Coordinates of C-alpha atoms in Angstrom, one line a residue:
M252 CA -12.7 -28.3 -17.4
D253 CA -10.2 -27.7 -14.6
F254 CA -8.1 -24.5 -14.4
P255 CA -5.0 -24.9 -12.2
L256 CA -3.1 -22.0 -10.7
P257 CA -0.4 -21.1 -13.3
P258 CA 3.1 -20.0 -12.3
V259 CA 2.9 -16.4 -11.0
G260 CA 6.5 -15.5 -10.7
E261 CA 10.0 -16.8 -10.4
G262 CA 10.6 -18.7 -7.2
L263 CA 6.9 -18.4 -6.1
F264 CA 5.3 -21.7 -5.3
E265 CA 2.4 -20.6 -3.1
V266 CA 0.1 -17.5 -3.0
E267 CA -2.9 -16.3 -1.0
L268 CA -6.2 -15.8 -2.7
V269 CA -7.3 -12.2 -2.0
R270 CA -10.5 -12.2 -4.0
W271 CA -12.4 -13.6 -6.9
L272 CA -12.9 -11.3 -9.9
V273 CA -15.5 -13.6 -11.5
Q274 CA -18.4 -15.6 -10.3
P275 CA -19.9 -19.0 -11.2
G276 CA -22.2 -18.6 -14.3
E277 CA -20.2 -15.7 -15.6
A278 CA -18.9 -15.7 -19.2
V279 CA -15.2 -14.7 -19.4
H280 CA -13.0 -13.8 -22.4
R281 CA -9.4 -14.8 -22.9
G282 CA -7.1 -12.5 -20.9
Q283 CA -9.8 -11.4 -18.4
A284 CA -8.6 -11.3 -14.8
L285 CA -10.0 -14.2 -12.9
M286 CA -8.6 -13.7 -9.4
E287 CA -6.4 -11.5 -7.3
V288 CA -3.6 -13.2 -5.4
M289 CA -0.8 -12.1 -3.1
S290 CA 2.8 -13.1 -2.4
D291 CA 5.5 -11.2 -0.6
K292 CA 3.1 -8.2 -0.1
A293 CA 2.6 -7.8 -3.8
T294 CA -0.8 -8.4 -5.3
M295 CA -1.3 -9.6 -8.9
E296 CA -4.1 -10.6 -11.1
V297 CA -4.3 -14.1 -12.7
P298 CA -5.7 -13.8 -16.3
A299 CA -7.8 -16.4 -18.1
P300 CA -6.0 -18.3 -20.8
F301 CA -9.4 -19.4 -22.1
A302 CA -12.8 -18.1 -23.2
G303 CA -15.8 -19.8 -21.7
T304 CA -18.2 -19.8 -18.7
V305 CA -17.1 -20.3 -15.1
T306 CA -18.9 -23.2 -13.5
G307 CA -17.3 -23.2 -10.1
T308 CA -14.6 -21.8 -7.8
L309 CA -12.7 -24.1 -5.5
A310 CA -11.0 -21.7 -3.1
E311 CA -12.0 -19.0 -0.7
P312 CA -10.4 -15.6 0.0
G313 CA -7.6 -16.2 2.5
D314 CA -6.8 -19.7 1.3
K315 CA -3.2 -20.5 0.6
I316 CA -2.9 -22.0 -2.9
K317 CA 0.0 -23.9 -4.4
V318 CA 1.0 -23.4 -8.0
G319 CA -0.7 -26.2 -10.1
A320 CA -3.6 -26.7 -7.7
V321 CA -7.1 -26.6 -9.4
V322 CA -8.8 -23.4 -8.4
L323 CA -11.7 -23.0 -10.9
R324 CA -13.8 -25.0 -13.3
Y325 CA -15.2 -23.8 -16.6
E326 CA -17.0 -24.8 -19.8
P327 CA -15.0 -23.7 -22.9
E328 CA -16.7 -21.2 -25.2
G329 CA -19.0 -22.9 -27.8
Q330 CA -19.4 -26.1 -25.7
A331 CA -22.9 -26.8 -24.4
A332 CA -23.0 -26.5 -20.6
T333 CA -23.8 -29.9 -19.2
S334 CA -23.0 -29.2 -15.6
S335 CA -26.1 -29.1 -13.5
S336 CA -24.5 -26.5 -11.3
A337 CA -24.0 -24.2 -14.3
K338 CA -27.6 -24.7 -15.4
K339 CA -28.9 -24.0 -11.9
R340 CA -26.8 -20.9 -11.7
A341 CA -28.2 -19.7 -15.1
E342 CA -31.8 -20.3 -13.9
E343 CA -31.1 -18.3 -10.8
L344 CA -29.7 -15.4 -12.8
V345 CA -32.8 -15.5 -15.1
A346 CA -35.2 -15.6 -12.1
A347 CA -33.4 -12.7 -10.4
A348 CA -33.3 -10.6 -13.6
P349 CA -35.5 -7.5 -13.6
P350 CA -38.6 -7.3 -15.8
P351 CA -38.1 -5.6 -19.2
L352 CA -38.5 -1.9 -19.2
V353 CA -40.7 0.0 -21.6
A354 CA -40.9 3.7 -22.3
K355 CA -44.1 5.5 -21.3
S356 CA -45.4 8.6 -23.1
N357 CA -44.1 10.9 -20.4
G358 CA -40.6 9.5 -20.8
E359 CA -40.7 7.4 -17.6
L360 CA -39.7 3.8 -17.6
S361 CA -42.2 1.2 -16.4
S362 CA -42.2 -2.5 -15.7
A363 CA -43.8 -4.7 -18.4
R364 CA -44.2 -7.7 -16.0
N365 CA -47.8 -8.5 -15.0
G366 CA -49.0 -5.5 -17.0
T367 CA -48.0 -3.1 -14.2
S368 CA -47.3 0.5 -15.1
E369 CA -45.4 1.3 -11.9
P370 CA -42.5 3.8 -12.5
V371 CA -39.1 2.2 -12.3
H372 CA -35.8 4.1 -12.3
A373 CA -33.3 2.8 -14.8
D374 CA -30.4 2.7 -12.4
E375 CA -32.3 0.5 -10.0
H376 CA -32.3 -2.3 -12.7
S377 CA -28.9 -1.8 -14.3
A378 CA -27.4 -4.9 -15.6
A379 CA -23.9 -3.7 -14.6
P380 CA -22.3 -5.7 -11.7
P381 CA -22.1 -4.0 -8.3
P382 CA -19.1 -1.8 -7.8
A383 CA -16.0 -3.6 -6.3
A384 CA -15.7 -2.6 -2.6
A385 CA -14.7 -4.2 0.7
P386 CA -17.5 -5.1 3.1
S387 CA -16.4 -2.4 5.5
V388 CA -16.8 0.2 2.7
R389 CA -20.3 -1.2 1.8
H390 CA -21.3 -1.1 5.4
L391 CA -20.3 2.6 5.8
A392 CA -21.9 3.5 2.5
R393 CA -25.2 2.0 3.7
K394 CA -25.0 3.8 7.0
L395 CA -24.4 7.1 5.3
G396 CA -27.0 6.5 2.5
I397 CA -24.4 6.7 -0.3
D398 CA -25.1 4.9 -3.6
L399 CA -21.8 3.2 -4.5
T400 CA -22.8 3.2 -8.2
H401 CA -22.3 7.0 -8.1
V402 CA -18.8 6.7 -6.4
H403 CA -15.6 6.8 -8.5
G404 CA -13.2 4.2 -7.2
T405 CA -9.5 5.0 -7.0
G406 CA -8.3 1.6 -5.9
P407 CA -7.0 -1.2 -8.2
A408 CA -9.3 -1.9 -11.1
G409 CA -11.6 0.9 -9.9
R410 CA -12.2 -0.7 -6.5
I411 CA -13.9 1.8 -4.1
L412 CA -11.8 2.7 -1.1
L413 CA -13.0 4.4 2.2
E414 CA -11.6 7.7 1.2
D415 CA -13.6 7.7 -2.1
L416 CA -16.7 8.2 0.1
A417 CA -15.5 11.5 1.5
P418 CA -16.8 13.8 -1.3
H419 CA -20.2 12.2 -1.1
I420 CA -20.4 12.8 2.6
A421 CA -19.7 16.4 2.1
K422 CA -22.5 16.6 -0.5
K423 CA -25.2 15.1 1.7
P424 CA -27.6 17.7 3.0
A425 CA -28.4 17.8 6.7
A426 CA -31.6 16.1 7.8
A427 CA -34.7 18.1 8.5
G428 CA -34.8 19.3 12.1
D429 CA -31.1 18.8 12.4
A430 CA -30.1 22.4 11.7
H431 CA -28.6 22.8 15.1
A432 CA -26.8 19.5 15.2
R433 CA -23.0 19.6 15.3
P434 CA -21.5 19.3 11.8
H435 CA -20.4 15.8 10.8
R436 CA -16.7 15.5 11.0
N437 CA -15.2 13.7 8.1
H438 CA -13.2 10.9 9.7
L439 CA -12.0 9.6 6.3
P440 CA -8.3 10.5 6.1
R441 CA -7.0 12.3 3.0
S442 CA -3.9 10.1 3.1
G443 CA -5.9 7.1 2.0
L444 CA -5.3 5.2 5.3
N445 CA -8.0 2.7 6.3
F446 CA -9.2 3.6 9.8
G447 CA -11.8 0.9 9.8
V448 CA -15.5 1.1 10.6
A449 CA -16.9 0.8 14.1
G450 CA -19.1 -2.1 14.8
T451 CA -17.6 -4.4 12.2
R452 CA -15.3 -7.4 12.1
M453 CA -12.5 -7.4 9.6
K454 CA -10.9 -10.7 8.5
M455 CA -7.1 -10.8 8.5
L456 CA -6.6 -11.3 4.7
G457 CA -4.1 -10.4 2.1
L458 CA -1.6 -7.7 2.9
R459 CA -2.9 -7.3 6.5
R460 CA -2.2 -11.0 7.2
K461 CA 1.3 -10.6 5.6
I462 CA 2.0 -7.6 7.8
A463 CA 0.9 -9.4 10.9
E464 CA 3.1 -12.4 10.2
H465 CA 6.1 -10.3 9.3
M466 CA 5.8 -8.0 12.4
T467 CA 5.3 -11.0 14.7
T468 CA 8.4 -12.7 13.4
A469 CA 10.5 -9.6 13.7
M470 CA 9.5 -8.9 17.3
R471 CA 9.9 -12.5 18.4
A472 CA 13.2 -13.2 16.6
I473 CA 15.0 -9.9 17.0
P474 CA 16.1 -8.4 20.4
H475 CA 15.5 -4.7 19.5
Y476 CA 17.1 -1.7 21.1
S477 CA 16.4 1.9 20.1
Y478 CA 18.7 4.9 19.9
I479 CA 17.4 8.4 19.5
D480 CA 19.3 11.6 18.6
E481 CA 18.6 15.1 17.6
C482 CA 19.8 16.6 14.3
D483 CA 20.0 20.2 13.2
L484 CA 18.5 20.4 9.7
T485 CA 18.7 24.2 9.3
D486 CA 21.2 24.0 6.4
L487 CA 19.2 21.1 4.7
V488 CA 16.0 23.0 5.0
R489 CA 17.6 26.0 3.3
L490 CA 19.2 23.8 0.6
R491 CA 16.0 22.1 -0.2
T492 CA 14.2 25.4 -0.5
Q493 CA 16.8 26.6 -3.0
L494 CA 16.6 23.4 -5.1
K495 CA 12.9 22.7 -4.9
E496 CA 11.9 24.9 -7.8
T497 CA 14.9 23.8 -10.0
F498 CA 14.0 20.1 -9.4
G499 CA 10.4 20.8 -10.0
R500 CA 11.1 22.2 -13.5
A501 CA 12.8 18.9 -14.3
G502 CA 9.7 17.0 -13.1
V503 CA 11.3 15.8 -9.8
R504 CA 9.4 16.3 -6.5
L505 CA 12.0 17.1 -3.9
T506 CA 11.1 16.1 -0.3
Y507 CA 13.5 15.5 2.6
L508 CA 13.3 11.7 2.2
P509 CA 15.8 11.5 -0.6
F510 CA 18.4 13.2 1.6
F511 CA 17.7 10.8 4.5
V512 CA 18.1 7.8 2.1
K513 CA 21.3 9.2 0.7
A514 CA 22.7 9.9 4.2
A515 CA 21.8 6.4 5.3
A516 CA 23.6 4.9 2.3
R517 CA 26.8 6.9 3.1
A518 CA 26.6 5.8 6.7
L519 CA 26.2 2.1 5.7
K520 CA 29.4 2.3 3.7
E521 CA 31.2 3.7 6.7
I522 CA 29.7 1.2 9.2
P523 CA 29.3 -2.0 7.2
I524 CA 28.0 -4.2 10.1
V525 CA 24.7 -2.3 9.9
N526 CA 24.3 -3.1 6.2
C527 CA 23.7 -6.7 7.2
T528 CA 21.2 -9.5 7.4
Y529 CA 21.4 -12.2 10.0
D530 CA 21.2 -15.8 8.8
E531 CA 19.8 -17.5 11.9
A532 CA 20.1 -21.1 10.5
A533 CA 23.8 -20.7 9.8
E534 CA 24.4 -18.3 12.7
E535 CA 26.2 -16.0 10.3
M536 CA 26.1 -12.2 9.8
V537 CA 25.9 -11.5 6.1
L538 CA 27.5 -8.2 5.4
H539 CA 26.4 -6.9 2.0
D540 CA 28.3 -5.0 -0.6
R541 CA 25.1 -3.6 -2.1
Y542 CA 23.1 -0.7 -0.6
D543 CA 19.5 -1.4 -1.2
I544 CA 17.4 0.8 1.1
G545 CA 13.7 0.1 1.8
I546 CA 11.3 3.0 2.3
A547 CA 8.1 2.4 4.4
V548 CA 5.0 3.5 2.5
A549 CA 1.5 3.7 4.1
A550 CA -0.7 2.3 1.4
P551 CA -4.6 2.0 1.7
N552 CA -4.4 -1.7 2.5
G553 CA -1.4 -1.5 4.8
L554 CA 2.3 -0.8 5.1
V555 CA 4.7 -1.9 2.3
V556 CA 8.4 -1.5 2.0
P557 CA 9.6 -1.1 -1.6
V558 CA 13.3 -1.0 -2.1
I559 CA 15.6 1.6 -3.8
R560 CA 18.3 -0.4 -5.5
D561 CA 21.9 0.8 -5.3
A562 CA 21.1 3.9 -3.3
D563 CA 24.8 4.6 -2.9
K564 CA 25.2 5.0 -6.7
K565 CA 22.1 7.2 -7.3
D566 CA 22.2 11.0 -6.9
V567 CA 19.5 12.8 -4.9
A568 CA 17.4 13.5 -8.0
A569 CA 17.4 9.8 -9.0
I570 CA 16.5 8.7 -5.5
A571 CA 13.6 11.2 -5.4
T572 CA 12.3 10.0 -8.8
E573 CA 12.5 6.4 -7.6
I574 CA 10.7 7.2 -4.3
D575 CA 7.9 8.7 -6.3
R576 CA 7.6 5.7 -8.6
L577 CA 7.7 3.2 -5.7
S578 CA 5.3 5.2 -3.5
N579 CA 2.8 5.7 -6.4
D580 CA 2.8 2.0 -7.2
A581 CA 2.3 1.1 -3.5
R582 CA -0.5 3.5 -2.9
A583 CA -2.3 2.3 -6.1
G584 CA -2.1 -1.2 -4.8
R585 CA 0.3 -2.3 -7.6
P586 CA 3.7 -2.8 -6.0
K587 CA 5.9 -5.1 -8.1
A588 CA 7.1 -8.2 -6.3
E589 CA 10.7 -7.5 -7.3
D590 CA 10.5 -4.1 -5.7
L591 CA 9.6 -5.6 -2.3
R592 CA 12.6 -7.9 -1.9
G593 CA 16.2 -7.8 -1.0
G594 CA 16.5 -4.7 1.2
T595 CA 19.5 -4.3 3.4
F596 CA 18.3 -1.4 5.6
T597 CA 15.0 0.6 5.9
V598 CA 14.1 4.2 6.4
T599 CA 10.6 5.1 7.7
S600 CA 9.2 8.6 8.1
I601 CA 6.4 9.6 10.4
G602 CA 7.1 13.3 10.0
G603 CA 4.3 13.8 7.4
I604 CA 1.7 12.6 9.9
G605 CA 3.2 14.8 12.7
G606 CA 5.1 12.5 15.1
L607 CA 8.4 13.5 16.7
I608 CA 9.8 10.2 17.9
S609 CA 9.1 6.5 17.1
T610 CA 10.7 3.1 17.9
P611 CA 10.3 1.4 14.6
I612 CA 10.3 -2.4 14.2
I613 CA 13.2 -3.8 12.2
N614 CA 12.3 -5.3 8.8
H615 CA 13.4 -8.9 9.4
P616 CA 16.0 -10.2 8.5
E617 CA 17.7 -6.8 8.4
V618 CA 19.5 -5.6 11.5
G619 CA 18.6 -1.8 11.5
I620 CA 16.0 0.7 10.6
M621 CA 15.9 4.5 10.9
G622 CA 12.7 6.4 11.8
V623 CA 12.4 10.1 10.8
G624 CA 10.2 12.5 12.7
K625 CA 8.8 15.9 11.7
V626 CA 11.0 19.0 11.4
V627 CA 10.3 21.6 14.0
R628 CA 11.7 25.1 14.5
R629 CA 13.1 25.9 18.0
P630 CA 15.5 28.3 19.6
V631 CA 19.0 26.8 20.2
Y632 CA 22.2 28.2 21.6
D633 CA 25.1 28.4 19.1
A634 CA 28.8 27.8 19.9
H635 CA 29.1 31.4 21.3
G636 CA 26.1 31.1 23.6
A637 CA 23.8 33.2 21.5
L638 CA 20.2 32.1 20.7
R639 CA 19.3 31.4 17.1
P640 CA 16.3 29.7 15.4
A641 CA 17.0 26.2 14.2
D642 CA 15.1 23.5 12.2
L643 CA 15.5 20.3 14.3
I644 CA 14.5 16.7 13.9
Y645 CA 14.7 13.5 15.9
L646 CA 16.1 10.4 14.3
S647 CA 15.0 7.1 15.9
F648 CA 17.1 4.1 15.2
S649 CA 16.3 0.4 16.1
F650 CA 19.1 -2.2 15.9
D651 CA 19.4 -6.0 16.3
H652 CA 21.4 -6.3 19.5
R653 CA 22.7 -9.7 18.5
V654 CA 24.6 -7.9 15.7
V655 CA 24.9 -4.2 16.4
D656 CA 26.3 -3.1 19.8
G657 CA 25.1 0.1 21.4
A658 CA 28.4 2.0 20.6
V659 CA 28.2 0.8 17.0
G660 CA 24.6 2.0 16.7
A661 CA 25.5 5.4 18.1
A662 CA 28.5 5.7 15.7
F663 CA 26.1 4.9 12.8
G664 CA 23.7 7.6 13.9
N665 CA 26.5 10.1 14.2
V666 CA 27.6 9.5 10.6
V667 CA 24.0 10.0 9.4
I668 CA 23.8 13.2 11.3
R669 CA 27.1 14.5 10.0
H670 CA 25.9 14.2 6.5
L671 CA 22.5 15.7 7.1
Q672 CA 24.1 18.7 8.9
N673 CA 26.4 19.2 5.9
P674 CA 23.9 18.5 3.2
A675 CA 26.1 19.7 0.3
T676 CA 28.2 16.6 0.8
L677 CA 25.1 14.5 -0.3
L678 CA 25.0 16.3 -3.6
L679 CA 28.7 15.6 -4.3
P680 CA 30.2 12.3 -5.7
E681 CA 31.1 9.9 -2.9
R682 CA 34.8 10.6 -3.1
F683 CA 34.2 14.3 -2.2
G684 CA 31.2 13.8 0.1
S685 CA 32.7 11.8 3.1

């Protein structure tokens, strides 16, 4: 029987196949995930509305599939398999199956095929399917001599990521005669970023392809200009230190990012032209009366930009809670499609990695983005000419020059800086915090 791709979300008519979660010849139960698909940078699993045996798959990873297109064929449960391909697959599985194992008196397992008594390790003939992992991960594991069946995967549905190999690298003893060799440096980042594997080719699939398409569109369509300014965060650093423990007791992790988002929301209200998307077809600038701010999150499979809705109406604690939720979903590979749409401005931070200045690419069709660097302590002169220590940061703005003139972009940056240098205003209701 044919299985067509069912509707996967409101307004979604086409998706990209990321990977199959079942193989021909495999028995599946109702509700079991058949495939992983992607749309708008969000991945989702398509469950089986049937129980039966898969007899064939009709699409390859990377294919674009329209809703209603037949993607898989199956035999319903209880119905005799008449398909020659299904029979052939079953015969192949039987032929490839290991010989039965019998226990020897010494507790070892041995093969019963051909009367051999050769010791066999149970894990070598496990009936469990191989762990889910990308080809690059499997390649690196082979080079390092790591058995993936002993690796705990932290990706979606237990998928093994590059960083999951790190603890096993640390456990591997040095080879004999290698005592004077330089220690192996663990190049797998703790952040979960995928740095790739030398000597391999990686197909542009799934999220990576979406990022490539989106960034190319943004750079081709938008005449960017960048504006960079310095901001004294000394008072904000002090305020966050005072509030961090109190917020923590309430279960809220307080970073600097909620303050940046709140300051951006206040500035968007004062400079409405920046809270805008450009409708190229109609040649219209659409100024929004909602303040939905995207935050760039570096996930294992690539960059995603989930959106904080109504950032102007949320207090700092609510924004911090929402940032945690959105970031955790993104890093786990489970961002919701509705969280990735409809942003009116974006904030991206490189400070956690260590950068001072960036020139971020605008999230098309928005007209502005703010990049946040790391906080550094430096000596500065105060108004009286005396030196004092200060916590400084660079803010990097990119604007669409078709919509935002240089003077307007500078004015927007000044409003953001004004709020960040007077952080108590960000904790007050808007009517008191201007």
